[in-house]
Amino acid sequence: MLNEFKTNFFGGTRSNRFLVQGDIPFTNGGKFTPFHVRSTILPQVMSTTMTYDFFGRKFHYPGEKQYSTWVFTVLDDTGNNNLWNYFQTWQNKINNNNTNVSALINQSTTYKASNWTVNHLDMNGDQILKTFVLHGCWPTQVGQVSLNMRVPNNLSTFQVMIVFDQMEIKSYNQPITSR
């Protein structure tokens, strides 16, 4: 039994080997690196079910795809890398905090969505095992930054919640499915 496991298990994947890349509109030259995202959970993809009643029986058919929101944790940085401010600006352009009006009306896309990529890496971090491309991303929530004088030598983080239109999953940089 143990030899069968060792023969058929090739080391698995590691949850701490990933890189996130994406564009944040309105950054005015700010820089976002893949290392600013500290943790994430890939969003759930679900197929709904349509039920049809016929002569006392229920028949189930696949329905629409639904995606949950995507949440990731970001290192709070300063200077040209003030990502909390960039995400707030992006969200504020979509719907202004003070006027409740979008600054993006009558532009090509009213919410300035962008595509984001999550690369799941091998154990050495030099080969991409899976690539997840999230199309049409924009922030619905920019989380709080917790400040606490009792926690020294700790980097501040915040969470961002993103909605997206669809997800494309690639394996070894070859598309295996598009959802």
C-alpha positions as a Python dict, from the first residue, in 0.01 Angstrom:
ca = {
    (1, 'M'): (0, 0, 0),
    (2, 'L'): (279, 245, 91),
    (3, 'N'): (478, 156, -220),
    (4, 'E'): (169, 209, -434),
    (5, 'F'): (127, 556, -284),
    (6, 'K'): (494, 642, -337),
    (7, 'T'): (477, 520, -695),
    (8, 'N'): (162, 717, -782),
    (9, 'F'): (217, 1040, -586),
    (10, 'F'): (457, 1285, -745),
    (11, 'G'): (510, 1529, -458),
    (12, 'G'): (192, 1735, -479),
    (13, 'T'): (164, 2109, -507),
    (14, 'R'): (245, 2372, -246),
    (15, 'S'): (-4, 2640, -146),
    (16, 'N'): (271, 2898, -91),
    (17, 'R'): (404, 2883, -449),
    (18, 'F'): (200, 3134, -648),
    (19, 'L'): (223, 3472, -817),
    (20, 'V'): (-60, 3717, -885),
    (21, 'Q'): (-39, 3970, -1165),
    (22, 'G'): (-285, 4237, -1268),
    (23, 'D'): (-330, 4595, -1376),
    (24, 'I'): (-472, 4859, -1144),
    (25, 'P'): (-609, 5150, -1349),
    (26, 'F'): (-537, 5509, -1241),
    (27, 'T'): (-205, 5432, -1066),
    (28, 'N'): (-11, 5727, -1213),
    (29, 'G'): (309, 5530, -1254),
    (30, 'G'): (270, 5318, -941),
    (31, 'K'): (414, 4971, -945),
    (32, 'F'): (236, 4650, -850),
    (33, 'T'): (458, 4344, -825),
    (34, 'P'): (342, 3983, -793),
    (35, 'F'): (502, 3973, -448),
    (36, 'H'): (258, 4226, -299),
    (37, 'V'): (-18, 3961, -279),
    (38, 'R'): (50, 3747, 28),
    (39, 'S'): (-241, 3504, 21),
    (40, 'T'): (-545, 3413, -184),
    (41, 'I'): (-801, 3143, -236),
    (42, 'L'): (-901, 3067, -591),
    (43, 'P'): (-1268, 3146, -645),
    (44, 'Q'): (-1530, 2876, -651),
    (45, 'V'): (-1689, 2792, -985),
    (46, 'M'): (-2036, 2642, -971),
    (47, 'S'): (-2280, 2515, -1230),
    (48, 'T'): (-2641, 2577, -1134),
    (49, 'T'): (-2904, 2310, -1183),
    (50, 'M'): (-3233, 2345, -1364),
    (51, 'T'): (-3500, 2103, -1249),
    (52, 'Y'): (-3788, 1984, -1465),
    (53, 'D'): (-4082, 1796, -1311),
    (54, 'F'): (-4234, 1528, -1533),
    (55, 'F'): (-4485, 1261, -1425),
    (56, 'G'): (-4371, 1259, -1064),
    (57, 'R'): (-4001, 1256, -1140),
    (58, 'K'): (-3743, 1531, -1132),
    (59, 'F'): (-3498, 1567, -1416),
    (60, 'H'): (-3187, 1777, -1361),
    (61, 'Y'): (-3010, 1973, -1632),
    (62, 'P'): (-2693, 2181, -1612),
    (63, 'G'): (-2760, 2552, -1594),
    (64, 'E'): (-2554, 2870, -1584),
    (65, 'K'): (-2199, 2908, -1453),
    (66, 'Q'): (-2168, 3117, -1138),
    (67, 'Y'): (-1849, 3253, -987),
    (68, 'S'): (-1793, 3354, -630),
    (69, 'T'): (-1595, 3669, -555),
    (70, 'W'): (-1217, 3654, -541),
    (71, 'V'): (-1046, 3774, -223),
    (72, 'F'): (-673, 3825, -178),
    (73, 'T'): (-450, 3976, 92),
    (74, 'V'): (-210, 4254, -7),
    (75, 'L'): (96, 4396, 170),
    (76, 'D'): (31, 4760, 257),
    (77, 'D'): (317, 4958, 105),
    (78, 'T'): (423, 5323, 95),
    (79, 'G'): (537, 5578, -162),
    (80, 'N'): (475, 5482, -524),
    (81, 'N'): (351, 5140, -411),
    (82, 'N'): (61, 5258, -194),
    (83, 'L'): (-170, 4985, -320),
    (84, 'W'): (-446, 5056, -66),
    (85, 'N'): (-473, 5405, -212),
    (86, 'Y'): (-468, 5270, -570),
    (87, 'F'): (-750, 5023, -502),
    (88, 'Q'): (-948, 5297, -323),
    (89, 'T'): (-898, 5531, -620),
    (90, 'W'): (-1009, 5261, -865),
    (91, 'Q'): (-1320, 5189, -660),
    (92, 'N'): (-1391, 5562, -612),
    (93, 'K'): (-1373, 5621, -991),
    (94, 'I'): (-1636, 5350, -1035),
    (95, 'N'): (-1866, 5519, -782),
    (96, 'N'): (-1751, 5834, -601),
    (97, 'N'): (-1776, 5827, -220),
    (98, 'N'): (-1901, 6188, -197),
    (99, 'T'): (-2118, 6235, -507),
    (100, 'N'): (-2239, 5876, -564),
    (101, 'V'): (-2162, 5932, -934),
    (102, 'S'): (-1922, 5744, -1160),
    (103, 'A'): (-1631, 5937, -1309),
    (104, 'L'): (-1620, 5681, -1588),
    (105, 'I'): (-1959, 5735, -1752),
    (106, 'N'): (-1947, 5765, -2132),
    (107, 'Q'): (-1610, 5594, -2153),
    (108, 'S'): (-1548, 5267, -2333),
    (109, 'T'): (-1604, 5062, -2017),
    (110, 'T'): (-1790, 5220, -1732),
    (111, 'Y'): (-1610, 5027, -1458),
    (112, 'K'): (-1257, 4995, -1605),
    (113, 'A'): (-1225, 4620, -1560),
    (114, 'S'): (-892, 4446, -1613),
    (115, 'N'): (-770, 4088, -1638),
    (116, 'W'): (-577, 3931, -1351),
    (117, 'T'): (-366, 3615, -1351),
    (118, 'V'): (-282, 3368, -1075),
    (119, 'N'): (11, 3136, -1155),
    (120, 'H'): (44, 2825, -939),
    (121, 'L'): (413, 2728, -938),
    (122, 'D'): (597, 2402, -888),
    (123, 'M'): (796, 2324, -574),
    (124, 'N'): (1106, 2512, -695),
    (125, 'G'): (902, 2808, -816),
    (126, 'D'): (1048, 2797, -1167),
    (127, 'Q'): (771, 2625, -1363),
    (128, 'I'): (406, 2723, -1393),
    (129, 'L'): (180, 2428, -1316),
    (130, 'K'): (-155, 2602, -1364),
    (131, 'T'): (-259, 2948, -1475),
    (132, 'F'): (-593, 3102, -1380),
    (133, 'V'): (-693, 3409, -1585),
    (134, 'L'): (-980, 3608, -1436),
    (135, 'H'): (-1138, 3828, -1703),
    (136, 'G'): (-1318, 4156, -1629),
    (137, 'C'): (-1195, 4212, -1271),
    (138, 'W'): (-1284, 4516, -1061),
    (139, 'P'): (-1287, 4576, -684),
    (140, 'T'): (-1613, 4562, -491),
    (141, 'Q'): (-1446, 4590, -151),
    (142, 'V'): (-1116, 4731, -29),
    (143, 'G'): (-1055, 4605, 322),
    (144, 'Q'): (-942, 4778, 634),
    (145, 'V'): (-581, 4828, 739),
    (146, 'S'): (-545, 4724, 1102),
    (147, 'L'): (-317, 4942, 1316),
    (148, 'N'): (-203, 4808, 1653),
    (149, 'M'): (87, 4932, 1867),
    (150, 'R'): (99, 4599, 2051),
    (151, 'V'): (211, 4411, 1738),
    (152, 'P'): (572, 4514, 1660),
    (153, 'N'): (779, 4392, 1365),
    (154, 'N'): (475, 4308, 1158),
    (155, 'L'): (387, 4423, 807),
    (156, 'S'): (36, 4562, 760),
    (157, 'T'): (-195, 4392, 513),
    (158, 'F'): (-543, 4447, 378),
    (159, 'Q'): (-785, 4243, 172),
    (160, 'V'): (-939, 4321, -165),
    (161, 'M'): (-1257, 4158, -294),
    (162, 'I'): (-1281, 4135, -672),
    (163, 'V'): (-1569, 4036, -897),
    (164, 'F'): (-1502, 3907, -1246),
    (165, 'D'): (-1689, 3799, -1557),
    (166, 'Q'): (-1529, 3465, -1634),
    (167, 'M'): (-1230, 3247, -1552),
    (168, 'E'): (-998, 3068, -1792),
    (169, 'I'): (-790, 2779, -1659),
    (170, 'K'): (-468, 2679, -1833),
    (171, 'S'): (-235, 2393, -1753),
    (172, 'Y'): (134, 2416, -1848),
    (173, 'N'): (44, 2734, -2040),
    (174, 'Q'): (-191, 2530, -2260),
    (175, 'P'): (-564, 2600, -2226),
    (176, 'I'): (-747, 2302, -2078),
    (177, 'T'): (-1082, 2472, -2024),
    (178, 'S'): (-1243, 2811, -2053),
    (179, 'R'): (-1528, 2891, -1818),
}
